[in-house]
XYZ file of N, CA and C in Angstrom:
576
model
N 0.809 -1.173 0.000
C 0.000 0.000 0.000
C 0.851 1.235 0.000
N 1.973 1.148 0.787
C 2.864 2.291 0.820
C 3.466 2.532 -0.547
N 3.774 1.443 -1.289
C 4.357 1.594 -2.616
C 3.361 2.261 -3.552
N 2.091 1.882 -3.492
C 1.078 2.462 -4.364
C 0.899 3.934 -4.061
N 0.869 4.297 -2.823
C 0.703 5.691 -2.441
C 1.897 6.503 -2.892
N 3.097 5.958 -2.731
C 4.310 6.657 -3.141
C 4.344 6.844 -4.651
N 3.987 5.791 -5.405
C 3.968 5.882 -6.866
C 2.929 6.900 -7.294
N 1.768 6.887 -6.670
C 0.721 7.824 -7.014
C 1.141 9.246 -6.676
N 1.792 9.448 -5.554
C 2.253 10.778 -5.159
C 3.304 11.280 -6.122
N 4.236 10.398 -6.544
C 5.258 10.792 -7.519
C 4.626 11.107 -8.864
N 3.630 10.326 -9.283
C 2.947 10.575 -10.550
C 2.265 11.930 -10.531
N 1.589 12.266 -9.458
C 0.925 13.564 -9.343
C 1.947 14.690 -9.342
N 3.054 14.484 -8.640
C 4.079 15.516 -8.572
C 4.692 15.742 -9.939
N 5.031 14.664 -10.650
C 5.635 14.800 -11.987
C 4.610 15.362 -12.963
N 3.359 14.876 -12.897
C 2.295 15.383 -13.769
C 2.030 16.850 -13.519
N 2.103 17.277 -12.277
C 1.900 18.691 -11.940
C 2.965 19.564 -12.563
N 4.228 19.100 -12.546
C 5.314 19.865 -13.175
C 5.165 19.893 -14.688
N 4.682 18.797 -15.237
C 4.524 18.724 -16.687
C 3.455 19.698 -17.159
N 2.484 20.027 -16.302
C 1.420 20.953 -16.693
C 1.923 22.389 -16.772
N 3.018 22.721 -16.089
C 3.564 24.079 -16.139
C 4.432 24.237 -17.373
N 4.375 25.344 -18.055
C 5.230 25.548 -19.220
C 6.682 25.675 -18.796
N 7.562 25.396 -19.740
C 8.992 25.463 -19.457
C 9.368 26.868 -19.007
N 8.828 27.901 -19.653
C 9.043 29.270 -19.180
C 7.699 29.971 -19.233
N 7.338 30.663 -18.203
C 6.036 31.314 -18.136
C 6.023 32.532 -19.076
N 4.953 32.709 -19.872
C 4.819 33.846 -20.793
C 4.414 35.082 -20.013
N 5.016 36.208 -20.369
C 4.690 37.481 -19.743
C 4.172 38.403 -20.843
N 3.050 39.065 -20.613
C 2.489 39.993 -21.587
C 2.798 41.415 -21.144
N 3.401 42.182 -22.044
C 3.758 43.573 -21.761
C 3.130 44.435 -22.852
N 2.563 45.568 -22.484
C 1.997 46.484 -23.488
C 3.114 46.982 -24.398
N 2.923 46.884 -25.732
C 3.968 47.252 -26.686
C 3.829 48.657 -27.236
N 2.673 49.265 -27.184
C 2.482 50.603 -27.736
C 1.420 50.600 -28.814
N 1.361 51.675 -29.557
C 0.358 51.845 -30.605
C 1.000 51.780 -31.973
N 0.240 51.364 -32.943
C 0.636 51.478 -34.343
C -0.360 52.436 -34.965
N 0.129 53.559 -35.446
C -0.735 54.590 -36.009
C -0.669 54.557 -37.521
N -1.816 54.612 -38.157
C -1.892 54.646 -39.612
C -2.490 55.978 -40.021
N -1.882 56.620 -40.988
C -2.442 57.849 -41.535
C -2.396 57.746 -43.043
N -3.284 58.424 -43.697
C -3.308 58.400 -45.149
C -4.373 59.330 -45.663
N -4.536 59.333 -46.939
C -5.522 60.193 -47.564
C -5.914 59.561 -48.890
N -7.167 59.675 -49.228
C -7.649 59.212 -50.522
C -8.154 60.437 -51.259
N -7.571 60.718 -52.408
C -7.983 61.879 -53.189
C -8.038 61.496 -54.654
N -8.620 62.402 -55.432
C -8.455 62.290 -56.875
C -6.999 62.599 -57.153
N -6.455 62.033 -58.179
C -5.100 62.410 -58.579
C -5.126 63.874 -58.997
N -4.084 64.599 -58.689
C -4.039 66.015 -59.035
C -2.990 66.259 -60.107
N -3.102 67.418 -60.707
C -2.207 67.793 -61.795
C -0.860 68.251 -61.252
N 0.153 68.143 -62.087
C 1.425 68.787 -61.791
C 1.179 70.288 -61.720
N 1.968 70.985 -60.922
C 1.914 72.448 -60.878
C 3.268 72.950 -61.339
N 3.280 73.675 -62.448
C 4.526 74.157 -63.056
C 5.548 73.026 -63.160
N 5.078 71.881 -63.638
C 5.890 70.684 -63.888
C 6.458 70.046 -62.628
N 5.894 70.360 -61.462
C 6.331 69.748 -60.207
C 5.165 68.981 -59.593
N 5.470 67.869 -58.954
C 4.449 67.087 -58.274
C 4.024 67.821 -57.013
N 2.720 68.040 -56.831
C 2.272 68.787 -55.651
C 2.200 67.935 -54.392
N 3.334 67.363 -53.975
C 3.407 66.604 -52.717
C 3.763 67.566 -51.600
N 2.896 68.486 -51.319
C 3.195 69.563 -50.394
C 3.169 70.851 -51.185
N 3.950 71.813 -50.792
C 3.912 73.124 -51.430
C 4.748 73.160 -52.700
N 4.205 73.797 -53.716
C 4.969 74.134 -54.914
C 5.076 75.654 -54.884
N 6.235 76.144 -54.479
C 6.437 77.583 -54.335
C 6.823 78.208 -55.665
N 6.362 79.422 -55.872
C 6.715 80.211 -57.047
C 7.449 81.449 -56.559
N 8.487 81.833 -57.244
C 9.219 83.053 -56.909
C 9.060 84.029 -58.059
N 8.621 85.243 -57.736
C 8.393 86.265 -58.753
C 9.293 87.457 -58.431
N 10.419 87.590 -59.138
C 11.286 88.748 -58.895
C 10.676 90.001 -59.520
N 10.581 91.052 -58.725
C 10.104 92.342 -59.225
C 11.315 93.175 -59.626
N 11.218 93.804 -60.776
C 12.307 94.641 -61.280
C 12.502 95.842 -60.349
N 13.728 96.297 -60.197
C 14.007 97.484 -59.380
C 13.267 98.679 -59.966
N 12.688 99.488 -59.087
C 11.906 100.647 -59.520
C 12.390 101.886 -58.771
N 12.337 103.024 -59.419
C 12.678 104.301 -58.787
C 11.487 104.774 -57.962
N 11.754 105.347 -56.796
C 10.681 105.876 -55.953
C 9.871 106.929 -56.701
N 10.490 107.611 -57.662
C 9.774 108.644 -58.422
C 8.641 108.049 -59.268
N 8.726 106.763 -59.610
C 7.648 106.116 -60.363
C 6.452 105.783 -59.472
N 6.654 105.860 -58.168
C 5.589 105.598 -57.201
C 5.397 106.834 -56.325
N 5.241 107.997 -56.968
C 5.258 109.282 -56.259
C 3.911 109.703 -55.686
N 2.865 108.939 -55.907
C 1.558 109.276 -55.339
C 0.780 107.986 -55.062
N -0.160 108.067 -54.118
C -0.960 106.890 -53.763
C -1.718 106.388 -54.983
N -1.625 105.108 -55.231
C -2.304 104.498 -56.370
C -1.414 104.299 -57.579
N -0.222 104.916 -57.576
C 0.708 104.730 -58.696
C 1.190 103.283 -58.705
N 1.312 102.701 -59.886
C 1.788 101.322 -60.020
C 2.989 101.294 -60.951
N 3.812 100.254 -60.814
C 5.001 100.162 -61.664
C 5.496 98.731 -61.774
N 6.165 98.459 -62.887
C 6.949 97.244 -63.161
C 6.180 95.930 -62.981
N 5.109 95.718 -63.735
C 4.425 94.424 -63.627
C 5.328 93.276 -64.077
N 5.386 92.234 -63.270
C 6.208 91.050 -63.562
C 5.279 89.860 -63.772
N 5.344 89.216 -64.950
C 4.430 88.104 -65.221
C 4.825 86.825 -64.487
N 3.825 86.045 -64.138
C 4.055 84.683 -63.655
C 2.857 83.824 -64.042
N 3.105 82.537 -64.167
C 2.079 81.602 -64.623
C 1.967 80.438 -63.652
N 0.741 80.054 -63.388
C 0.477 78.808 -62.673
C -0.088 77.856 -63.720
N 0.709 76.852 -64.055
C 0.325 75.892 -65.097
C 0.018 74.554 -64.449
N -1.155 74.056 -64.722
C -1.557 72.745 -64.216
C -1.368 71.711 -65.303
N -0.780 70.588 -64.939
C -0.648 69.468 -65.852
C 0.298 69.715 -66.998
N 0.052 69.026 -68.078
C 0.857 69.076 -69.288
C 0.463 67.896 -70.153
N 0.884 67.886 -71.411
C 0.449 66.838 -72.334
C 0.712 65.415 -71.846
N 1.744 65.198 -71.070
C 2.050 63.835 -70.615
C 1.573 63.561 -69.187
N 0.859 64.518 -68.573
C 0.387 64.345 -67.196
C -0.972 63.638 -67.207
N -0.951 62.322 -67.193
C -2.187 61.546 -67.278
C -3.034 61.645 -66.011
N -2.465 62.165 -64.910
C -3.245 62.372 -63.691
C -4.103 63.626 -63.769
N -3.828 64.482 -64.724
C -4.571 65.729 -64.882
C -5.760 65.434 -65.805
N -6.907 65.197 -65.200
C -8.061 64.651 -65.902
C -8.791 65.693 -66.738
N -8.898 65.422 -68.030
C -9.666 66.292 -68.919
C -11.108 66.381 -68.435
N -11.680 67.575 -68.563
C -13.067 67.785 -68.176
C -13.247 68.246 -66.747
N -12.227 68.076 -65.892
C -12.332 68.594 -64.524
C -12.231 70.112 -64.569
N -12.857 70.763 -63.614
C -12.804 72.218 -63.489
C -11.761 72.536 -62.418
N -10.860 73.468 -62.718
C -9.816 73.848 -61.754
C -9.827 75.358 -61.564
N -9.637 75.772 -60.320
C -9.571 77.191 -59.975
C -8.332 77.441 -59.137
N -7.720 78.598 -59.338
C -6.648 79.048 -58.455
C -7.308 79.927 -57.407
N -6.954 79.687 -56.171
C -7.584 80.368 -55.049
C -6.478 80.946 -54.176
N -6.448 82.271 -54.017
C -5.496 82.909 -53.108
C -6.118 82.899 -51.719
N -5.388 82.373 -50.757
C -5.906 82.210 -49.399
C -6.093 83.579 -48.738
N -7.341 83.993 -48.461
C -7.578 85.323 -47.899
C -7.072 85.480 -46.472
N -6.683 84.380 -45.830
C -6.150 84.468 -44.467
C -4.627 84.556 -44.450
N -4.006 84.667 -45.627
C -2.545 84.830 -45.660
C -2.189 86.075 -44.860
N -1.206 85.985 -43.965
C -0.907 87.088 -43.050
C -0.485 88.392 -43.721
N 0.058 88.346 -44.923
C 0.545 89.570 -45.564
C -0.556 90.361 -46.266
N -1.761 89.824 -46.352
C -2.833 90.542 -47.051
C -3.331 91.698 -46.194
N -3.387 92.877 -46.811
C -3.939 94.069 -46.169
C -5.453 94.024 -46.384
N -6.205 93.888 -45.307
C -7.662 93.784 -45.424
C -8.301 95.047 -45.974
N -7.649 96.200 -45.823
C -8.211 97.457 -46.323
C -8.068 97.580 -47.837
N -6.920 97.195 -48.393
C -6.688 97.359 -49.831
C -6.942 96.074 -50.619
N -6.771 94.919 -49.977
C -6.864 93.645 -50.682
C -5.568 93.278 -51.382
N -4.501 94.009 -51.116
C -3.200 93.765 -51.736
C -2.241 93.214 -50.683
N -1.000 92.995 -51.070
C -0.012 92.407 -50.163
C 0.845 93.478 -49.505
N 0.894 93.433 -48.182
C 1.747 94.365 -47.437
C 3.212 94.048 -47.695
N 4.039 95.073 -47.600
C 5.488 94.885 -47.693
C 5.951 94.295 -46.366
N 6.457 93.080 -46.400
C 6.881 92.395 -45.174
C 8.395 92.245 -45.093
N 9.122 93.022 -45.902
C 10.584 92.935 -45.874
C 11.087 93.268 -44.473
N 11.946 92.419 -43.942
C 12.514 92.635 -42.612
C 13.755 93.515 -42.671
N 14.289 93.717 -43.868
C 15.514 94.493 -44.037
C 15.210 95.775 -44.793
N 15.344 96.909 -44.131
C 15.186 98.218 -44.765
C 13.949 98.274 -45.668
N 12.749 98.064 -45.109
C 11.555 98.016 -45.950
C 11.199 99.372 -46.564
N 10.822 99.355 -47.834
C 10.323 100.563 -48.495
C 8.991 100.934 -47.845
N 8.753 102.232 -47.670
C 7.508 102.682 -47.041
C 6.473 103.009 -48.113
N 5.214 102.881 -47.730
C 4.072 103.188 -48.602
C 4.061 102.353 -49.883
N 4.532 101.121 -49.799
C 4.555 100.245 -50.975
C 3.895 98.912 -50.623
N 3.042 98.452 -51.527
C 2.475 97.115 -51.433
C 2.667 96.423 -52.781
N 2.279 95.154 -52.838
C 2.353 94.390 -54.085
C 0.928 94.031 -54.493
N 0.603 94.355 -55.730
C -0.693 94.003 -56.310
C -0.520 92.774 -57.188
N -1.505 91.894 -57.180
C -1.543 90.789 -58.140
C -2.639 91.116 -59.141
N -2.285 91.026 -60.430
C -3.237 91.316 -61.498
C -3.653 90.030 -62.195
N -4.908 89.967 -62.592
C -5.399 88.897 -63.454
C -4.770 89.121 -64.821
N -4.017 88.164 -65.329
C -3.305 88.322 -66.594
C -4.200 88.389 -67.810
N -5.455 87.978 -67.700
C -6.371 88.046 -68.834
C -7.057 89.396 -68.933
N -7.297 90.037 -67.785
C -8.021 91.314 -67.781
C -7.151 92.486 -67.352
N -5.960 92.207 -66.826
C -5.063 93.215 -66.246
C -5.710 93.987 -65.102
N -6.703 93.406 -64.461
C -7.372 94.025 -63.321
C -6.721 93.555 -62.029
N -6.551 94.481 -61.056
C -6.017 94.057 -59.751
C -6.983 93.086 -59.070
N -6.434 92.052 -58.473
C -7.247 91.077 -57.741
C -7.312 91.509 -56.287
N -8.525 91.611 -55.755
C -8.686 91.867 -54.336
C -8.523 90.520 -53.635
N -7.428 90.358 -52.907
C -7.103 89.067 -52.290
C -7.981 88.739 -51.090
N -8.715 89.735 -50.585
C -9.640 89.478 -49.482
C -10.939 88.888 -50.029
N -11.493 89.532 -51.054
C -12.784 89.093 -51.600
C -12.651 88.134 -52.776
N -11.499 88.126 -53.437
C -11.318 87.297 -54.625
C -11.812 87.954 -55.897
N -12.333 89.188 -55.802
C -12.827 89.879 -56.993
C -11.737 90.005 -58.043
N -12.101 89.799 -59.297
C -11.240 89.919 -60.478
C -10.274 88.752 -60.658
N -10.404 87.692 -59.881
C -9.541 86.528 -60.098
C -9.973 85.821 -61.382
N -9.130 84.921 -61.865
C -9.474 84.125 -63.045
C -10.753 83.342 -62.799
N -11.531 83.184 -63.843
C -12.677 82.281 -63.781
C -12.135 80.851 -63.757
N -12.883 79.922 -63.186
C -12.454 78.518 -63.235
C -12.252 78.078 -64.686
N -11.307 77.171 -64.885
C -11.021 76.675 -66.234
C -11.249 75.177 -66.294
N -11.708 74.731 -67.451
C -11.869 73.305 -67.695
C -10.551 72.758 -68.222
N -10.078 71.689 -67.608
C -8.822 71.074 -68.041
C -9.042 70.407 -69.400
N -8.200 70.763 -70.352
C -8.254 70.184 -71.695
C -6.836 69.818 -72.104
N -6.674 68.702 -72.795
C -5.341 68.208 -73.175
C -4.434 68.093 -71.955
N -5.019 67.678 -70.843
C -4.340 67.493 -69.552
C -3.682 68.771 -69.027
N -4.208 69.951 -69.364
C -3.565 71.174 -68.880
C -4.558 72.330 -68.738
N -4.203 73.260 -67.880
C -4.894 74.548 -67.735
C -3.839 75.544 -67.266
N -3.918 76.777 -67.755
C -2.923 77.802 -67.398
C -3.600 79.062 -66.905
N -2.980 79.673 -65.907
C -3.460 80.920 -65.320
C -2.293 81.898 -65.311
N -2.453 83.032 -65.981
C -1.382 84.028 -66.053
C -1.729 85.197 -65.135
N -0.727 85.660 -64.416
C -0.878 86.767 -63.474
C 0.295 87.722 -63.645
N 0.177 88.886 -63.000
C 1.281 89.831 -62.878
C 1.356 90.246 -61.419
N 2.557 90.481 -60.933
C 2.763 91.109 -59.641
C 3.389 92.461 -59.911
N 2.929 93.507 -59.235
C 3.501 94.838 -59.466
C 3.507 95.649 -58.179
N 4.367 96.663 -58.169
C 4.417 97.608 -57.060
C 3.189 98.510 -57.134
N 2.701 98.931 -55.963
C 1.645 99.937 -55.894
C 1.926 100.811 -54.671
N 1.827 102.133 -54.870
C 2.023 103.072 -53.761
C 0.716 103.185 -52.979
N 0.816 103.151 -51.658
C -0.365 103.287 -50.798
C -0.095 104.346 -49.739
N -1.063 105.202 -49.490
C -0.933 106.190 -48.428
C 0.002 107.338 -48.748
N 0.404 107.516 -49.985
C 1.304 108.603 -50.368
C 2.458 108.093 -51.200
N 3.447 108.960 -51.355
C 4.617 108.614 -52.171
C 5.425 107.506 -51.505
N 5.958 106.634 -52.318
C 6.785 105.535 -51.816
C 8.159 106.042 -51.429
N 8.722 105.442 -50.386
C 10.090 105.726 -49.993
C 10.975 104.560 -50.383
N 12.272 104.799 -50.577
C 13.168 103.728 -51.027
C 13.349 102.637 -49.967
N 13.665 101.449 -50.439
C 13.920 100.319 -49.549
C 13.588 99.010 -50.232
N 13.636 97.949 -49.460
C 13.389 96.598 -49.966
C 11.896 96.267 -49.937
N 11.475 95.414 -50.862
C 10.081 94.969 -50.913
C 10.061 93.442 -50.970
N 9.232 92.855 -50.132
C 9.025 91.401 -50.131
C 7.620 91.134 -49.618
N 7.007 90.089 -50.090
C 5.701 89.688 -49.588
C 5.417 88.254 -50.021
N 4.402 87.671 -49.429
C 4.046 86.278 -49.704
C 2.538 86.117 -49.614
N 1.999 85.298 -50.497
C 0.589 84.919 -50.403
C 0.498 83.417 -50.648
N -0.376 82.763 -49.920
C -0.597 81.328 -50.128
C -1.648 81.153 -51.213
N -1.481 80.099 -52.003
C -2.485 79.791 -53.011
C -2.836 78.315 -52.932
N -4.007 77.999 -53.430
C -4.467 76.613 -53.507
C -5.077 76.395 -54.875
N -5.114 75.140 -55.289
C -5.806 74.758 -56.510
C -7.038 73.975 -56.072
N -8.194 74.398 -56.545
C -9.445 73.725 -56.213
C -9.924 72.993 -57.461
N -10.119 71.674 -57.331
C -10.610 70.850 -58.448
C -12.066 70.489 -58.191
N -12.868 70.522 -59.249
C -14.276 70.119 -59.138
C -14.570 69.068 -60.177
C-alpha cells in the first residue's frame, strides 16, 4: 500500500510539473501602431512639379525708382508669372475637370483694407509700398480678401490649364520711400 501511495504521489508531482510551461509567458503592453493616409483624386502637376506639399513660385520684381511711385495708387513694373496645371504627358490631370486658383484670404501679408499684399521685408523696408496681383487676362487688380477679379475657373483640356498673373508695385498712403520689398501669399488649386 505504501508503494502504491508513493507511486501515485510521484505521478501527481511529476504530472503537476509537466502541466507548467517550461518558461512562463509574460504579456507587456507594446504601444500603438498609427496609420495615416488620404484618398484623393489624382491632381495635376503644378509648373511641372508634383504637388506633394507646397509648390512655391518666386516672382522677382524689377528694381523701380521711388519717383515712379510718387503718389498713392501709382503702379510700376508688372512682372508676369504663370500657374500651369498638368501638361500633355500628365495623365493624372483629368480632362473635363474644373480647376480654380484660389489665393488664401487668411494669408498674413494681405492688407484687409486694400486687398493687396503688405510689404513684409525685414531688411530696410520701403515705405508706402504694397504688391498688387493682377489677373493676366483682364489686367485688373485682384482683391485678395474678396477674390474679386480673379481668373474664372477653367476646364482642363489636353491634360492642362494655365493661369497668367502679374505682380507689381503699388504706392499706398502717399509717395513711396526707397527700400526693400518682399511679400508672400498662399495659393491653392481647387478641383471640381
